[in-house]
Coordinates of C-alpha atoms and ligand atoms in Angstrom, one line a residue:
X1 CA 122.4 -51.4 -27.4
X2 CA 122.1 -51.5 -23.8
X3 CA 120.7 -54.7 -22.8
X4 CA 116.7 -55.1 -20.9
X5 CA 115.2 -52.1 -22.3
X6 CA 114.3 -52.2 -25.9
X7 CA 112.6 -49.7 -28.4
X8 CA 109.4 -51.6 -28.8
X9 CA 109.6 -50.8 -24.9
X10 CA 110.7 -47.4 -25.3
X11 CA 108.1 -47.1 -27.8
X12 CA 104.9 -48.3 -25.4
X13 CA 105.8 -46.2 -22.7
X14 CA 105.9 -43.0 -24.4
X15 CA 102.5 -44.0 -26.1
X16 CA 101.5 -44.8 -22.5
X17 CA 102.8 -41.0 -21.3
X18 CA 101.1 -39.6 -24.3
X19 CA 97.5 -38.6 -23.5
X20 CA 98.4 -36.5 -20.0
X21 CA 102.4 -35.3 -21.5
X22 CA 100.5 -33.5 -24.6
X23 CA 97.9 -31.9 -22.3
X24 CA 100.3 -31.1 -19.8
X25 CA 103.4 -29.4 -22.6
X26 CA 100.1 -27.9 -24.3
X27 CA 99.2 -26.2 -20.6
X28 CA 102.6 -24.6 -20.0
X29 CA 103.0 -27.1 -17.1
X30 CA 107.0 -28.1 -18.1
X31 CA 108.2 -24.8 -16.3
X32 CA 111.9 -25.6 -16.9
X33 CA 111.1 -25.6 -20.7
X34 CA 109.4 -22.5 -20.3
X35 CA 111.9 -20.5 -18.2
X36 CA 115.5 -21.8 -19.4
X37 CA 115.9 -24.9 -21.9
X38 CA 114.0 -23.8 -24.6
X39 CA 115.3 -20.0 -24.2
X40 CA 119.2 -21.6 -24.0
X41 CA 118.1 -24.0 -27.1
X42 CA 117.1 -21.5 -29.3
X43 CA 120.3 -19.7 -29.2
X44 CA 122.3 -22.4 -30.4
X45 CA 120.0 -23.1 -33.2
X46 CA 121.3 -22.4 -37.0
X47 CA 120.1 -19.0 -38.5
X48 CA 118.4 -19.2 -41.3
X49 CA 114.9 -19.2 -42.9
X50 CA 113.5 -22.0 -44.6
X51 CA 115.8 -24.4 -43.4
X52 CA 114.7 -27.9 -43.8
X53 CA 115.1 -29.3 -40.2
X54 CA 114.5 -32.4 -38.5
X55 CA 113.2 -33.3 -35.4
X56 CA 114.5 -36.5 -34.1
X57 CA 112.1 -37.4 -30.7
X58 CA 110.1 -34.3 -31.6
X59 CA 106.9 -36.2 -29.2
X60 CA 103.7 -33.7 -29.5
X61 CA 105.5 -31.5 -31.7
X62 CA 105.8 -28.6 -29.0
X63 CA 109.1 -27.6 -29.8
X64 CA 108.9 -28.6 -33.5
X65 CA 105.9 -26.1 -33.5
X66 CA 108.1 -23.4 -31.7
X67 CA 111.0 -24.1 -34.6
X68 CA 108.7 -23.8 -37.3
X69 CA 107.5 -20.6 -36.5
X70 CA 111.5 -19.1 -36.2
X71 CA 111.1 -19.9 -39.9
X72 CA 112.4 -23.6 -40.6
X73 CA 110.3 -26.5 -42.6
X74 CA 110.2 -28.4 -40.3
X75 CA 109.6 -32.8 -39.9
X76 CA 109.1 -34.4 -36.8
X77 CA 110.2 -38.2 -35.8
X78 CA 108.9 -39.6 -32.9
X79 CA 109.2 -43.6 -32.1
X80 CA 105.8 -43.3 -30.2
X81 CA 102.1 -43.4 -32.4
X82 CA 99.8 -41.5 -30.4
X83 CA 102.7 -38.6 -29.8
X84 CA 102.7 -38.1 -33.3
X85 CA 99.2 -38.4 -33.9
X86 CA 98.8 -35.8 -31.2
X87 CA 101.3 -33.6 -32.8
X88 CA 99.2 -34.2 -36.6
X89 CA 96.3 -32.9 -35.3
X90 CA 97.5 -29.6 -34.4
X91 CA 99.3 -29.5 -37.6
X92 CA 95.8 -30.0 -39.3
X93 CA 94.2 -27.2 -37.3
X94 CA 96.9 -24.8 -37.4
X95 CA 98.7 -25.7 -40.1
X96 CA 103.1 -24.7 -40.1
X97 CA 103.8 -27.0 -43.1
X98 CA 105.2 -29.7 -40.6
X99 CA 105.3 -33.4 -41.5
X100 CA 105.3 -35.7 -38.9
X101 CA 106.3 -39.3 -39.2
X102 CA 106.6 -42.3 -36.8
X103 CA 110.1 -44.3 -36.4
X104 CA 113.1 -44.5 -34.5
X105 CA 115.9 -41.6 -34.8
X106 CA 118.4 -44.4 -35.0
X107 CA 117.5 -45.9 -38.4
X108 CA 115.5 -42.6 -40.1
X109 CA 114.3 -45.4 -42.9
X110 CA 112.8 -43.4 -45.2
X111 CA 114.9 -40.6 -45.2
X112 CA 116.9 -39.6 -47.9
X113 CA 120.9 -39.2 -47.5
X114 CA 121.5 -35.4 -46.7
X115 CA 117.9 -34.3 -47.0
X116 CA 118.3 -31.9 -44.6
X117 CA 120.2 -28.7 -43.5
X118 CA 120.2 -29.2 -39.9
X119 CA 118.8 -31.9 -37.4
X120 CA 117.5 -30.8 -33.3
X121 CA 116.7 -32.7 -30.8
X122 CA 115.3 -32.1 -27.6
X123 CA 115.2 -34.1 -24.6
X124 CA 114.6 -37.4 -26.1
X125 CA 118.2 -39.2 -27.0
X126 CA 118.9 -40.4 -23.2
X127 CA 115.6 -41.5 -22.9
X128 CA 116.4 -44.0 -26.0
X129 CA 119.4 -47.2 -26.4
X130 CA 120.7 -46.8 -29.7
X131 CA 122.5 -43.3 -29.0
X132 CA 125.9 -44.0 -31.2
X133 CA 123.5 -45.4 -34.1
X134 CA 121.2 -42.1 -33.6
X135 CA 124.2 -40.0 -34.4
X136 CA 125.2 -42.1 -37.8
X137 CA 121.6 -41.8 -38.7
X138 CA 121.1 -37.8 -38.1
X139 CA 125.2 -37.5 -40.2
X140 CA 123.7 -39.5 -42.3
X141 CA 120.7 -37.4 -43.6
X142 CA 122.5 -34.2 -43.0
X143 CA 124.0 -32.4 -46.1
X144 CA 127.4 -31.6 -45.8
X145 CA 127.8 -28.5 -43.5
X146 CA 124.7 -29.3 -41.7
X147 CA 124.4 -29.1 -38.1
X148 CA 122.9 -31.5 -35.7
X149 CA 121.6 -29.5 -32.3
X150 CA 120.2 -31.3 -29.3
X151 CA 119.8 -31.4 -25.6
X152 CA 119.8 -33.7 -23.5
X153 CA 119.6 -34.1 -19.6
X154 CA 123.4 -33.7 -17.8
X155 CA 125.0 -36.8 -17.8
X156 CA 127.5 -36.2 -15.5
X157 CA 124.8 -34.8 -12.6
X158 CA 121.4 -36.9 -13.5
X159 CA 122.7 -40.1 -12.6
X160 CA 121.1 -42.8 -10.8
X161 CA 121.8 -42.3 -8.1
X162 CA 121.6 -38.5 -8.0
X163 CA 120.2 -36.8 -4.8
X164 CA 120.2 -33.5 -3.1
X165 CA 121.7 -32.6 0.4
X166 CA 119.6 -29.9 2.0
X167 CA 120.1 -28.1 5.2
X168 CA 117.1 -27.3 8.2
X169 CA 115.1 -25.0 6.1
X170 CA 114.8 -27.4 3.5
X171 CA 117.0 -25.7 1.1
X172 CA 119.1 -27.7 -1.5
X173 CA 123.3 -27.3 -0.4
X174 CA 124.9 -30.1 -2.2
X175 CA 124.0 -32.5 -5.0
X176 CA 125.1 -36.2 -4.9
X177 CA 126.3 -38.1 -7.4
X178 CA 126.3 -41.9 -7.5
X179 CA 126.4 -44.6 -10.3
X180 CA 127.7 -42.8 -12.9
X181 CA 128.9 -46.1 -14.8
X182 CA 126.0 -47.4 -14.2
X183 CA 125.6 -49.6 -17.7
X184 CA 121.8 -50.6 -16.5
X185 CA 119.0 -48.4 -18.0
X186 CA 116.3 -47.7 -15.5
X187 CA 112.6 -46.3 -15.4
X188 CA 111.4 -43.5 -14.1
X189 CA 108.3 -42.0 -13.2
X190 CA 107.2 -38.2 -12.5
X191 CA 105.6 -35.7 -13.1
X192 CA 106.1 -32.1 -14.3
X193 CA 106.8 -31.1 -10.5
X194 CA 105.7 -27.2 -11.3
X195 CA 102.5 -28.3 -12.6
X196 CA 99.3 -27.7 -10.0
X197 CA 98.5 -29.7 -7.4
X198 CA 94.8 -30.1 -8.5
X199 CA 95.8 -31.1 -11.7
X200 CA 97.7 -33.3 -11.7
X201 CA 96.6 -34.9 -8.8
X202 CA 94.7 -37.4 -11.0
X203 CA 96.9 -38.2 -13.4
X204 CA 99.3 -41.0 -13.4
X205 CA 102.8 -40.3 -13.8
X206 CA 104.6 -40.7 -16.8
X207 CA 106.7 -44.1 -17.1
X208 CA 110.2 -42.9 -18.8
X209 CA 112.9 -45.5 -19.7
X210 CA 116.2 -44.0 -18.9
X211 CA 120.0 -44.4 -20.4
X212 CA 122.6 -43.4 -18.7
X213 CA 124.6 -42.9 -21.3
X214 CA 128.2 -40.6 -20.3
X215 CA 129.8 -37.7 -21.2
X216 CA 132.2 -40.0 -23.4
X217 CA 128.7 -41.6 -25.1
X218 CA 128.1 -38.4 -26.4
X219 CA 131.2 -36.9 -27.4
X220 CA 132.8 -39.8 -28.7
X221 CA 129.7 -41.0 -30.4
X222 CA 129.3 -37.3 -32.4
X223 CA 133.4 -37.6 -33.4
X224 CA 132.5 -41.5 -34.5
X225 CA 129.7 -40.7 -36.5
X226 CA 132.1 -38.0 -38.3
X227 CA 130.5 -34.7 -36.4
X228 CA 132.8 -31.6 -35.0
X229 CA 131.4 -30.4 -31.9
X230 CA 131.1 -26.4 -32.3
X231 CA 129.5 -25.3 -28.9
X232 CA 128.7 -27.2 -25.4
X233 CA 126.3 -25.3 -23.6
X234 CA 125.2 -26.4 -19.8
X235 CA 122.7 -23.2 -19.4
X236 CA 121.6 -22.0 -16.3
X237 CA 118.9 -20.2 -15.2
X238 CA 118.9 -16.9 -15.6
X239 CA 119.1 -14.6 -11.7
X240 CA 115.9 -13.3 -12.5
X241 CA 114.3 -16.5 -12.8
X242 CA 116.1 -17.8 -10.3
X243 CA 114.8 -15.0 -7.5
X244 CA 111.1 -15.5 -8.8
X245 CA 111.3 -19.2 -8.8
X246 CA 113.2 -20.7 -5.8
X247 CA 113.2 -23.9 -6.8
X248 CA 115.3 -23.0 -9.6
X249 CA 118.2 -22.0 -7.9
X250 CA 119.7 -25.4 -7.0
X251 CA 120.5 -25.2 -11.0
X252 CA 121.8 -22.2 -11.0
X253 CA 124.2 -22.5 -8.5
X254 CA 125.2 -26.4 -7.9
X255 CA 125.1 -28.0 -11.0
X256 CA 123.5 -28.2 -14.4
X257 CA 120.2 -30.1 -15.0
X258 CA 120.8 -30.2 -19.0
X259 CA 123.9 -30.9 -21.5
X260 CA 123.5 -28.9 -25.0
X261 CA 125.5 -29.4 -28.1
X262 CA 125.7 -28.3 -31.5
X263 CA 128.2 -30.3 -33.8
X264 CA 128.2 -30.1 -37.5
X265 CA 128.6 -32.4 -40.2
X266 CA 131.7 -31.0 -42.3
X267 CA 131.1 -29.4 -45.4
X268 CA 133.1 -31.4 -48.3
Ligands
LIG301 C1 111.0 -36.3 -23.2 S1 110.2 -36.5 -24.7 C2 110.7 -35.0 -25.5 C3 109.7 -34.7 -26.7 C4 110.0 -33.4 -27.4 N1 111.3 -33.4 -28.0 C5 109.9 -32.2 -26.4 O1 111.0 -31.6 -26.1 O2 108.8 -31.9 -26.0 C6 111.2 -37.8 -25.5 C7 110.6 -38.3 -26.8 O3 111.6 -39.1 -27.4 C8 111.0 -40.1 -28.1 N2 111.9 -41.1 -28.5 C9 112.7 -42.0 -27.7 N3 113.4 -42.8 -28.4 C10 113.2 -42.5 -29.7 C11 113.7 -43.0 -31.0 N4 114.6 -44.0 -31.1 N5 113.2 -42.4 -32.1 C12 112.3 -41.4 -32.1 N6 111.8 -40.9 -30.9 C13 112.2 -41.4 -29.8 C14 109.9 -40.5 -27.2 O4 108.9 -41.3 -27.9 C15 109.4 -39.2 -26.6 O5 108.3 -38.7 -27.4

């Protein structure tokens, strides 16, 4: 684990970020979500209907929501109390057949050995410690010949120390990279930047806990845990979106905001 941030930490925050993240995911106000990662995501997802999935980070349930309706049973993990109590109470009014527990993705106490026939996550394993223990814990409740499917944000480009370069008219031209090996987790606060003004105006940013973990973290810690890595996807946006929404084209043209992978447990 990487020493001075801890999941009981992790935990808080994301219970902190939980009233105005759910209202704000709910509103359509993460753009990037709607307009290339979840678009990119869904193609590397397993086909199949009524594939028991889980969630691991799943927060509000969003996504888990999104997955259930392509056909999958779904359960959701989230280490944070109010984001899954957020996520139950849509499940009680419009009911998918989701289950939603609280806990960390890098024990999954309580979950059976190879339970399920695939595991996603989305956005949530650099913002947690324990990544090489997440892995052995997703293997673990995998059956064999199950994949594991997550994104995460690029490693290699959303460093520390990451900036942009831009020229007189304010455009993004390069992006900097800096701290790379940085072992010391950080925190971070934003917002969803494409969310309006008004809105958000009164809300306090959210407080995120952030590994760094590298490249190597993440492959290496899928080949320890006993995964084969069968697709790395760094999507980009697409040239239409990228025309109708400026501020998207510094990812499609200098470097990639997110790092996708689908690995697989082998089949015995
Ligand atoms: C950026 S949010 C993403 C939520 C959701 N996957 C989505 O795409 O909307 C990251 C989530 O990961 C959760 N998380 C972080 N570490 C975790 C852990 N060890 N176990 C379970 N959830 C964790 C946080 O509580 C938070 O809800």
């Amino acid at each position: 684990m990487i020493k001075g941030i801890d999941e009981e930490l992790v935990a808080a925050a994301w219970d902190g970020n939980a009233v105005t993240w759910t209202e704000h995911v709910r509103a359509g106000f993460d753009r990037y979500r709607e307009l290339f990662t979840w678009p990119a995501f869904v193609g590397l997802l397993p086909e199949g209907r009524g594939l028991e999935v889980i969630d691991l980070g799943c927060g509000e349930g969003e996504n888990t929501r999104r997955i259930a309706r392509l056909g999958a049973r779904m359960t959701g993990v989230d280490l944070s109390p109010r984001m899954i109590a957020a996520a139950r109470e849509v499940e009680a009014s419009e009911p998918l057949g989701i289950s939603y527990e609280s806990g960390s993705f890098a024990r999954l106490e309580g979950f059976a050995d190879a339970s399920f026939d695939a595991a996603v996550s989305t956005m949530a394993l650099m913002d947690n410690p324990n990544l090489a223990d997440a892995f052995r814990a997703a293997y673990r409740v995998l059956r064999p010949g199950g994949t594991l499917t997550f994104s995460v944000l690029h490693p290699c480009f959303m460093t520390t120390g990451a900036g942009w370069l831009r020229d007189q008219d304010d455009r993004e031209t390069h992006l900097t990279v800096a701290d790379y090996f940085s072992d010391t987790p950080d925190i971070e606060h934003w917002r969803f930047s494409k969310a309006p003004h008004d809105t958000v105006a009164g809300t306090e940013p959210f407080t995120v806990p952030r590994f760094r973990h590298r490249l190597a973290d993440y492959v290496n810690g899928l080949a320890d845990a006993g995964f084969r890595i069968e697709q790395l996807m760094e999507p980009r946006p697409g040239e239409e979106e990228a025309m109708s929404h400026p501020w998207l084209r510094r990812w499609r043209r200098h470097a990639a905001l997110v790092l996708m992978i689908r690995s697989r447990r082998p089949a015995e």
